[in-house]
Structure formats: C-alpha cells, structure tokens
C-alpha cells in the first residue's frame, strides 16, 4: 500500500493503530520550512520549541469505511467513495443534532480501499480503540471514527450536570467497536486516566475530556453544607460515580489562563495563576 509519508524525512509517525480494515497513523511535521518573512519564521521557531508542531491523520482503508468531521478531508486516493451520511430519512434528525451540539449537519463517510488524509492541525490527536463499549467526549473533540462506531449527541442525564457542569446540555457519544480519533487540546502525556471501581471521583472544573458512558455524572457542593463549601473555597464540583474510566486534563486550566491573559493584552505574570474555576 502507498504510504502517505513517502520519503520525506521531515514527517514522523508518532502514533498508529489498526483494527479490521482500517489503519490510522498520526503524522507530525518536525519543521515547517515554508516561512517567507522573519516574523513568521520567529513564530515558527518558538512554536517548534514548545512542541507546537503541525500534525495530520492518515487513514488506510481496506474494504472498510470511516466517518470524519465535516471539512476535515484534505485528500484521498484509491478506490474510495464519499457519501454525505445524510438521507431523506435522517435529514431532520441531523439538522436538530447540529443545532444542539454545534457539530456539522453531515458527517461524511468514506468507504472502500485506499488512502485518506485529513486536514493538518496544531492540536493533538488521540487514537482510541473501542470494543463494544460507549464513551462520552466533549463537543469538538470528535475527528474520525471507523464504520463500526456510532457517533451521536446525548443529553446530560441530570439537571445539575446540564446546567452547572460546564460541558453543556449535550455531549458526543461514541459507541460500538473500532478506532476513533479525537482532536484534543492537550497531548496524551498530560492526561490522567482515572479507573473507577464502584467509586466516586470529584473534580473541581470541567477538564474531564472523556468518560465511560456507564458512569453517573452530576454537579454537587464540594462539602455537605453550604458553609463547608464556602470555607473550602471549592464551591461546586463535577462528580463521577460508578465503574469506568475518566480522562482528566488538568493543564487545560493553565492554558486557559494564558490565553485569557493574552486576549486582554496582558501577561501571565500579572495574573493570579490559581486556575480553579469559579462557579
């Protein structure tokens, strides 16, 4: 099979996985060498030092199919057919789903045999392999899924989670068997995977990027009493109960603080670096 990388030494494969007739590779450009002015070159220099490298997803299909986020396709070759994923029967449902989740109305499907390469991004890509299971992820994280994985919006099961969890009323459910690619704001090395065995996990903020669908998700006071919550300084916390996995990305708070400082034209040195969310 033809490789997406070819002989270009500037591109490295930093992650890969295979399942059935699909193989997925995460490609990373070691340098971006096309800058034509000094300002762009300076930006690229410091971006490279901070591991802000351009990455792409290559999907190799062998009589299989994938669903991708609308607008994510860069190019493809081989005996691959693209369909919109929208039919007369599901058009209204897709439209309503798009309205409540912000995701695209049509999630294109590519099926057949060949190579599909998706758009480059400076964000980080995570590859998951599902085995007859269901996970819930943040809106905007879904990027690509094998045909055996269903992608659909799901409403929060509790009013407290919908109104106070910081995740919105709807999130994205990924269920079935196959490979999934998520576009994540942080790299995998900054994710803590918490395995719960009929336990309770309390999180101060909305930095859980993934959870097993079987877990109960609510928002509660950090202490049993209002006074206790006020004294602790934590207020409300996101609570996960049951057996399953929760993927935490605590450093999201740090990046949000930095971005907020830059947006205000200031410096992080002049800001309170206590990144706890106030609710």
mmCIF file of C-alpha atoms in Angstrom:
data_model
loop_
_atom_site.group_PDB
_atom_site.id
_atom_site.type_symbol
_atom_site.label_atom_id
_atom_site.label_comp_id
_atom_site.label_asym_id
_atom_site.label_seq_id
_atom_site.Cartn_x
_atom_site.Cartn_y
_atom_site.Cartn_z
ATOM 1 C CA UNK A 1 0.000 0.000 0.000
ATOM 2 C CA UNK A 2 1.233 3.509 -0.835
ATOM 3 C CA UNK A 3 2.441 5.455 2.196
ATOM 4 C CA UNK A 4 1.286 8.980 2.986
ATOM 5 C CA UNK A 5 4.745 9.814 4.257
ATOM 6 C CA UNK A 6 6.792 8.679 1.265
ATOM 7 C CA UNK A 7 10.491 9.526 1.596
ATOM 8 C CA UNK A 8 10.066 12.858 3.405
ATOM 9 C CA UNK A 9 12.284 12.710 6.478
ATOM 10 C CA UNK A 10 10.590 15.842 7.831
ATOM 11 C CA UNK A 11 7.481 13.791 8.724
ATOM 12 C CA UNK A 12 7.424 11.210 11.504
ATOM 13 C CA UNK A 13 4.739 8.765 12.574
ATOM 14 C CA UNK A 14 4.164 9.458 16.279
ATOM 15 C CA UNK A 15 1.202 7.097 16.830
ATOM 16 C CA UNK A 16 -0.635 4.391 14.908
ATOM 17 C CA UNK A 17 -3.263 1.701 15.348
ATOM 18 C CA UNK A 18 -5.016 -0.958 13.258
ATOM 19 C CA UNK A 19 -8.422 -2.582 13.592
ATOM 20 C CA UNK A 20 -10.197 -4.649 10.951
ATOM 21 C CA UNK A 21 -9.752 -2.982 7.572
ATOM 22 C CA UNK A 22 -8.550 0.363 8.958
ATOM 23 C CA UNK A 23 -5.089 1.553 9.877
ATOM 24 C CA UNK A 24 -4.631 5.057 11.288
ATOM 25 C CA UNK A 25 -1.368 6.956 11.553
ATOM 26 C CA UNK A 26 -0.684 10.294 13.258
ATOM 27 C CA UNK A 27 1.888 12.166 11.179
ATOM 28 C CA UNK A 28 3.917 15.021 12.657
ATOM 29 C CA UNK A 29 5.915 17.622 10.717
ATOM 30 C CA UNK A 30 9.221 18.100 12.530
ATOM 31 C CA UNK A 31 9.697 21.555 10.984
ATOM 32 C CA UNK A 32 7.639 23.940 8.874
ATOM 33 C CA UNK A 33 10.147 25.307 6.381
ATOM 34 C CA UNK A 34 7.943 27.454 4.161
ATOM 35 C CA UNK A 35 8.127 30.784 6.026
ATOM 36 C CA UNK A 36 8.890 33.703 3.684
ATOM 37 C CA UNK A 37 9.286 36.539 6.206
ATOM 38 C CA UNK A 38 11.138 36.975 9.502
ATOM 39 C CA UNK A 39 8.009 37.410 11.652
ATOM 40 C CA UNK A 40 6.584 34.079 10.519
ATOM 41 C CA UNK A 41 9.995 32.432 10.950
ATOM 42 C CA UNK A 42 10.246 33.755 14.519
ATOM 43 C CA UNK A 43 6.766 32.457 15.370
ATOM 44 C CA UNK A 44 7.544 29.050 13.889
ATOM 45 C CA UNK A 45 10.828 28.865 15.817
ATOM 46 C CA UNK A 46 9.188 29.341 19.210
ATOM 47 C CA UNK A 47 6.229 27.111 18.251
ATOM 48 C CA UNK A 48 8.660 24.310 17.465
ATOM 49 C CA UNK A 49 10.444 24.776 20.812
ATOM 50 C CA UNK A 50 7.098 24.335 22.595
ATOM 51 C CA UNK A 51 6.175 21.216 20.602
ATOM 52 C CA UNK A 52 3.555 23.159 18.623
ATOM 53 C CA UNK A 53 4.046 21.018 15.577
ATOM 54 C CA UNK A 54 1.702 20.503 12.654
ATOM 55 C CA UNK A 55 0.043 17.074 12.625
ATOM 56 C CA UNK A 56 -2.126 15.122 10.193
ATOM 57 C CA UNK A 57 -4.148 11.922 10.261
ATOM 58 C CA UNK A 58 -3.629 9.296 7.542
ATOM 59 C CA UNK A 59 -6.327 6.621 7.235
ATOM 60 C CA UNK A 60 -5.617 3.450 5.239
ATOM 61 C CA UNK A 61 -8.805 1.639 4.211
ATOM 62 C CA UNK A 62 -9.096 -1.981 3.076
ATOM 63 C CA UNK A 63 -12.749 -2.673 2.251
ATOM 64 C CA UNK A 64 -13.848 -0.667 5.260
ATOM 65 C CA UNK A 65 -15.209 2.814 5.993
ATOM 66 C CA UNK A 66 -14.712 5.816 8.279
ATOM 67 C CA UNK A 67 -16.798 8.801 9.344
ATOM 68 C CA UNK A 68 -14.996 12.136 9.655
ATOM 69 C CA UNK A 69 -15.750 15.600 10.963
ATOM 70 C CA UNK A 70 -17.153 17.868 8.185
ATOM 71 C CA UNK A 71 -14.408 19.816 6.454
ATOM 72 C CA UNK A 72 -11.642 17.546 7.772
ATOM 73 C CA UNK A 73 -10.792 15.861 4.443
ATOM 74 C CA UNK A 74 -7.537 17.009 2.819
ATOM 75 C CA UNK A 75 -7.108 14.450 0.002
ATOM 76 C CA UNK A 76 -7.661 10.794 -0.821
ATOM 77 C CA UNK A 77 -6.612 8.273 -3.435
ATOM 78 C CA UNK A 78 -7.617 4.765 -4.450
ATOM 79 C CA UNK A 79 -10.997 3.100 -4.808
ATOM 80 C CA UNK A 80 -12.739 5.242 -2.184
ATOM 81 C CA UNK A 81 -16.294 6.541 -2.365
ATOM 82 C CA UNK A 82 -17.512 9.533 -0.373
ATOM 83 C CA UNK A 83 -21.139 9.840 0.770
ATOM 84 C CA UNK A 84 -22.651 12.653 2.817
ATOM 85 C CA UNK A 85 -24.159 10.496 5.544
ATOM 86 C CA UNK A 86 -27.442 12.427 5.197
ATOM 87 C CA UNK A 87 -30.518 10.753 3.725
ATOM 88 C CA UNK A 88 -34.144 11.786 3.366
ATOM 89 C CA UNK A 89 -34.917 9.713 6.438
ATOM 90 C CA UNK A 90 -32.329 11.228 8.780
ATOM 91 C CA UNK A 91 -32.023 14.803 7.453
ATOM 92 C CA UNK A 92 -34.279 16.350 10.115
ATOM 93 C CA UNK A 93 -32.544 14.452 12.912
ATOM 94 C CA UNK A 94 -29.112 15.544 11.677
ATOM 95 C CA UNK A 95 -30.301 19.163 11.474
ATOM 96 C CA UNK A 96 -31.597 19.111 15.045
ATOM 97 C CA UNK A 97 -28.426 17.385 16.224
ATOM 98 C CA UNK A 98 -26.300 20.084 14.605
ATOM 99 C CA UNK A 99 -28.367 22.832 16.232
ATOM 100 C CA UNK A 100 -27.915 21.496 19.771
ATOM 101 C CA UNK A 101 -24.313 20.312 19.583
ATOM 102 C CA UNK A 102 -22.652 22.721 17.170
ATOM 103 C CA UNK A 103 -21.339 19.760 15.159
ATOM 104 C CA UNK A 104 -21.747 19.603 11.392
ATOM 105 C CA UNK A 105 -25.072 18.545 9.882
ATOM 106 C CA UNK A 106 -23.453 15.964 7.615
ATOM 107 C CA UNK A 107 -20.573 13.784 8.781
ATOM 108 C CA UNK A 108 -19.065 12.474 5.534
ATOM 109 C CA UNK A 109 -18.376 8.752 5.186
ATOM 110 C CA UNK A 110 -15.538 7.359 3.099
ATOM 111 C CA UNK A 111 -15.632 3.694 2.172
ATOM 112 C CA UNK A 112 -13.616 1.328 0.015
ATOM 113 C CA UNK A 113 -9.867 0.780 -0.251
ATOM 114 C CA UNK A 114 -7.164 3.414 -0.432
ATOM 115 C CA UNK A 115 -5.635 6.321 1.455
ATOM 116 C CA UNK A 116 -7.491 9.211 3.095
ATOM 117 C CA UNK A 117 -5.502 12.102 4.599
ATOM 118 C CA UNK A 118 -7.208 14.656 6.832
ATOM 119 C CA UNK A 119 -6.520 18.359 7.322
ATOM 120 C CA UNK A 120 -3.406 19.428 9.281
ATOM 121 C CA UNK A 121 -3.820 20.839 12.772
ATOM 122 C CA UNK A 122 -1.684 22.189 15.602
ATOM 123 C CA UNK A 123 -3.863 20.386 18.131
ATOM 124 C CA UNK A 124 -3.127 16.924 19.489
ATOM 125 C CA UNK A 125 -4.664 13.697 18.235
ATOM 126 C CA UNK A 126 -5.633 10.726 20.396
ATOM 127 C CA UNK A 127 -6.385 7.285 18.935
ATOM 128 C CA UNK A 128 -8.850 5.089 20.840
ATOM 129 C CA UNK A 129 -9.924 1.517 20.184
ATOM 130 C CA UNK A 130 -13.451 0.705 21.309
ATOM 131 C CA UNK A 131 -14.606 -2.867 21.888
ATOM 132 C CA UNK A 132 -18.409 -2.972 22.162
ATOM 133 C CA UNK A 133 -18.360 -0.016 24.548
ATOM 134 C CA UNK A 134 -19.540 3.580 24.770
ATOM 135 C CA UNK A 135 -17.682 6.717 25.820
ATOM 136 C CA UNK A 136 -18.750 10.355 26.138
ATOM 137 C CA UNK A 137 -16.438 13.111 24.887
ATOM 138 C CA UNK A 138 -16.524 16.901 24.820
ATOM 139 C CA UNK A 139 -18.085 18.671 21.866
ATOM 140 C CA UNK A 140 -15.499 19.476 19.211
ATOM 141 C CA UNK A 141 -13.220 16.537 20.056
ATOM 142 C CA UNK A 142 -14.583 14.055 17.510
ATOM 143 C CA UNK A 143 -12.422 13.918 14.391
ATOM 144 C CA UNK A 144 -12.702 10.479 12.806
ATOM 145 C CA UNK A 145 -14.273 7.081 13.545
ATOM 146 C CA UNK A 146 -14.288 3.655 11.945
ATOM 147 C CA UNK A 147 -17.573 2.498 10.441
ATOM 148 C CA UNK A 148 -18.375 0.214 13.387
ATOM 149 C CA UNK A 149 -18.550 3.213 15.750
ATOM 150 C CA UNK A 150 -21.775 5.218 16.031
ATOM 151 C CA UNK A 151 -21.403 8.971 16.582
ATOM 152 C CA UNK A 152 -24.388 10.785 18.097
ATOM 153 C CA UNK A 153 -25.284 13.574 20.541
ATOM 154 C CA UNK A 154 -26.534 12.623 24.003
ATOM 155 C CA UNK A 155 -28.172 14.809 26.629
ATOM 156 C CA UNK A 156 -26.855 15.009 30.178
ATOM 157 C CA UNK A 157 -28.785 12.631 32.400
ATOM 158 C CA UNK A 158 -29.024 15.021 35.340
ATOM 159 C CA UNK A 159 -30.231 18.618 35.512
ATOM 160 C CA UNK A 160 -27.256 19.583 37.690
ATOM 161 C CA UNK A 161 -24.786 18.307 35.070
ATOM 162 C CA UNK A 162 -26.628 20.055 32.238
ATOM 163 C CA UNK A 163 -26.781 23.425 33.997
ATOM 164 C CA UNK A 164 -23.638 23.501 36.134
ATOM 165 C CA UNK A 165 -21.166 21.005 34.722
ATOM 166 C CA UNK A 166 -19.598 23.332 32.179
ATOM 167 C CA UNK A 167 -19.986 20.677 29.464
ATOM 168 C CA UNK A 168 -23.283 21.938 28.059
ATOM 169 C CA UNK A 169 -26.601 20.137 27.780
ATOM 170 C CA UNK A 170 -25.339 17.816 25.036
ATOM 171 C CA UNK A 171 -22.082 15.930 24.534
ATOM 172 C CA UNK A 172 -20.960 13.378 21.941
ATOM 173 C CA UNK A 173 -21.424 9.622 22.370
ATOM 174 C CA UNK A 174 -19.095 7.172 20.596
ATOM 175 C CA UNK A 175 -20.314 3.579 20.786
ATOM 176 C CA UNK A 176 -19.516 0.251 19.164
ATOM 177 C CA UNK A 177 -16.262 -1.333 18.027
ATOM 178 C CA UNK A 178 -13.451 0.247 16.059
ATOM 179 C CA UNK A 179 -10.896 3.029 16.000
ATOM 180 C CA UNK A 180 -11.664 6.622 16.954
ATOM 181 C CA UNK A 181 -9.531 9.747 16.536
ATOM 182 C CA UNK A 182 -10.103 12.639 18.929
ATOM 183 C CA UNK A 183 -8.749 16.162 18.487
ATOM 184 C CA UNK A 184 -7.561 17.118 21.951
ATOM 185 C CA UNK A 185 -6.348 20.459 23.376
ATOM 186 C CA UNK A 186 -3.534 18.708 25.306
ATOM 187 C CA UNK A 187 -1.165 15.822 24.455
ATOM 188 C CA UNK A 188 -1.667 12.334 25.851
ATOM 189 C CA UNK A 189 1.250 12.836 28.269
ATOM 190 C CA UNK A 190 -0.850 15.475 30.094
ATOM 191 C CA UNK A 191 -3.898 13.241 30.559
ATOM 192 C CA UNK A 192 -4.542 11.345 33.788
ATOM 193 C CA UNK A 193 -6.714 8.258 33.274
ATOM 194 C CA UNK A 194 -8.696 7.507 36.428
ATOM 195 C CA UNK A 195 -10.056 3.950 36.624
ATOM 196 C CA UNK A 196 -13.043 3.800 38.979
ATOM 197 C CA UNK A 197 -14.277 0.558 40.559
ATOM 198 C CA UNK A 198 -17.658 1.404 42.077
ATOM 199 C CA UNK A 199 -16.052 4.625 43.325
ATOM 200 C CA UNK A 200 -16.662 8.366 43.370
ATOM 201 C CA UNK A 201 -14.426 10.952 41.716
ATOM 202 C CA UNK A 202 -14.880 14.677 42.387
ATOM 203 C CA UNK A 203 -13.304 17.201 40.010
ATOM 204 C CA UNK A 204 -13.014 20.957 40.530
ATOM 205 C CA UNK A 205 -13.677 22.163 36.997
ATOM 206 C CA UNK A 206 -14.689 20.886 33.579
ATOM 207 C CA UNK A 207 -11.392 19.385 32.430
ATOM 208 C CA UNK A 208 -12.584 15.777 32.058
ATOM 209 C CA UNK A 209 -12.278 15.212 28.299
ATOM 210 C CA UNK A 210 -13.684 11.666 28.206
ATOM 211 C CA UNK A 211 -15.684 9.320 30.417
ATOM 212 C CA UNK A 212 -17.249 5.879 30.198
ATOM 213 C CA UNK A 213 -20.948 6.267 29.398
ATOM 214 C CA UNK A 214 -21.999 3.993 32.276
ATOM 215 C CA UNK A 215 -20.729 6.475 34.880
ATOM 216 C CA UNK A 216 -23.197 8.810 36.594
ATOM 217 C CA UNK A 217 -22.251 12.459 36.114
ATOM 218 C CA UNK A 218 -23.658 15.139 38.441
ATOM 219 C CA UNK A 219 -22.671 18.515 39.874
ATOM 220 C CA UNK A 220 -22.715 18.863 43.656
ATOM 221 C CA UNK A 221 -21.427 21.001 46.501
ATOM 222 C CA UNK A 222 -17.867 20.137 47.489
ATOM 223 C CA UNK A 223 -18.949 19.777 51.135
ATOM 224 C CA UNK A 224 -22.193 18.588 52.678
ATOM 225 C CA UNK A 225 -23.166 22.071 53.820
ATOM 226 C CA UNK A 226 -23.145 25.493 52.169
ATOM 227 C CA UNK A 227 -20.839 26.805 54.895
ATOM 228 C CA UNK A 228 -18.457 23.889 54.371
ATOM 229 C CA UNK A 229 -18.355 24.556 50.623
ATOM 230 C CA UNK A 230 -17.689 28.236 51.226
ATOM 231 C CA UNK A 231 -14.876 27.546 53.708
ATOM 232 C CA UNK A 232 -13.200 25.010 51.419
ATOM 233 C CA UNK A 233 -13.128 27.525 48.586
ATOM 234 C CA UNK A 234 -14.121 24.874 46.056
ATOM 235 C CA UNK A 235 -17.872 25.560 45.729
ATOM 236 C CA UNK A 236 -19.369 23.138 43.203
ATOM 237 C CA UNK A 237 -17.565 20.088 41.822
ATOM 238 C CA UNK A 238 -18.203 17.663 38.976
ATOM 239 C CA UNK A 239 -18.899 14.203 40.393
ATOM 240 C CA UNK A 240 -18.459 10.853 38.607
ATOM 241 C CA UNK A 241 -19.817 7.677 40.217
ATOM 242 C CA UNK A 242 -19.685 4.025 39.287
ATOM 243 C CA UNK A 243 -17.290 1.768 37.420
ATOM 244 C CA UNK A 244 -15.436 3.044 34.392
ATOM 245 C CA UNK A 245 -12.808 5.495 33.194
ATOM 246 C CA UNK A 246 -12.491 9.278 33.403
ATOM 247 C CA UNK A 247 -9.785 11.052 31.398
ATOM 248 C CA UNK A 248 -8.641 14.230 33.136
ATOM 249 C CA UNK A 249 -6.601 17.008 31.518
ATOM 250 C CA UNK A 250 -5.765 19.367 34.431
ATOM 251 C CA UNK A 251 -3.361 21.506 32.374
ATOM 252 C CA UNK A 252 -6.276 22.801 30.296
ATOM 253 C CA UNK A 253 -6.794 25.287 33.142
ATOM 254 C CA UNK A 254 -3.243 26.585 32.747
ATOM 255 C CA UNK A 255 -3.614 27.105 29.012
ATOM 256 C CA UNK A 256 -6.971 28.839 29.519
ATOM 257 C CA UNK A 257 -5.312 31.235 31.953
ATOM 258 C CA UNK A 258 -2.530 32.019 29.491
ATOM 259 C CA UNK A 259 -5.000 32.537 26.632
ATOM 260 C CA UNK A 260 -7.155 34.798 28.791
ATOM 261 C CA UNK A 261 -4.125 36.937 29.683
ATOM 262 C CA UNK A 262 -3.098 37.287 26.058
ATOM 263 C CA UNK A 263 -6.663 38.134 24.983
ATOM 264 C CA UNK A 264 -6.670 41.006 27.488
ATOM 265 C CA UNK A 265 -3.338 42.243 26.202
ATOM 266 C CA UNK A 266 -1.557 41.387 29.419
ATOM 267 C CA UNK A 267 0.983 38.910 30.699
ATOM 268 C CA UNK A 268 0.519 35.779 32.772
ATOM 269 C CA UNK A 269 2.982 37.270 35.261
ATOM 270 C CA UNK A 270 0.394 39.853 36.257
ATOM 271 C CA UNK A 271 -2.439 37.351 36.614
ATOM 272 C CA UNK A 272 -3.417 35.161 39.504
ATOM 273 C CA UNK A 273 -2.200 31.739 38.405
ATOM 274 C CA UNK A 274 -4.748 29.992 40.614
ATOM 275 C CA UNK A 275 -6.578 28.375 37.703
ATOM 276 C CA UNK A 276 -9.503 26.998 39.681
ATOM 277 C CA UNK A 277 -12.849 27.678 38.070
ATOM 278 C CA UNK A 278 -15.262 29.909 39.954
ATOM 279 C CA UNK A 279 -18.861 28.885 39.695
#
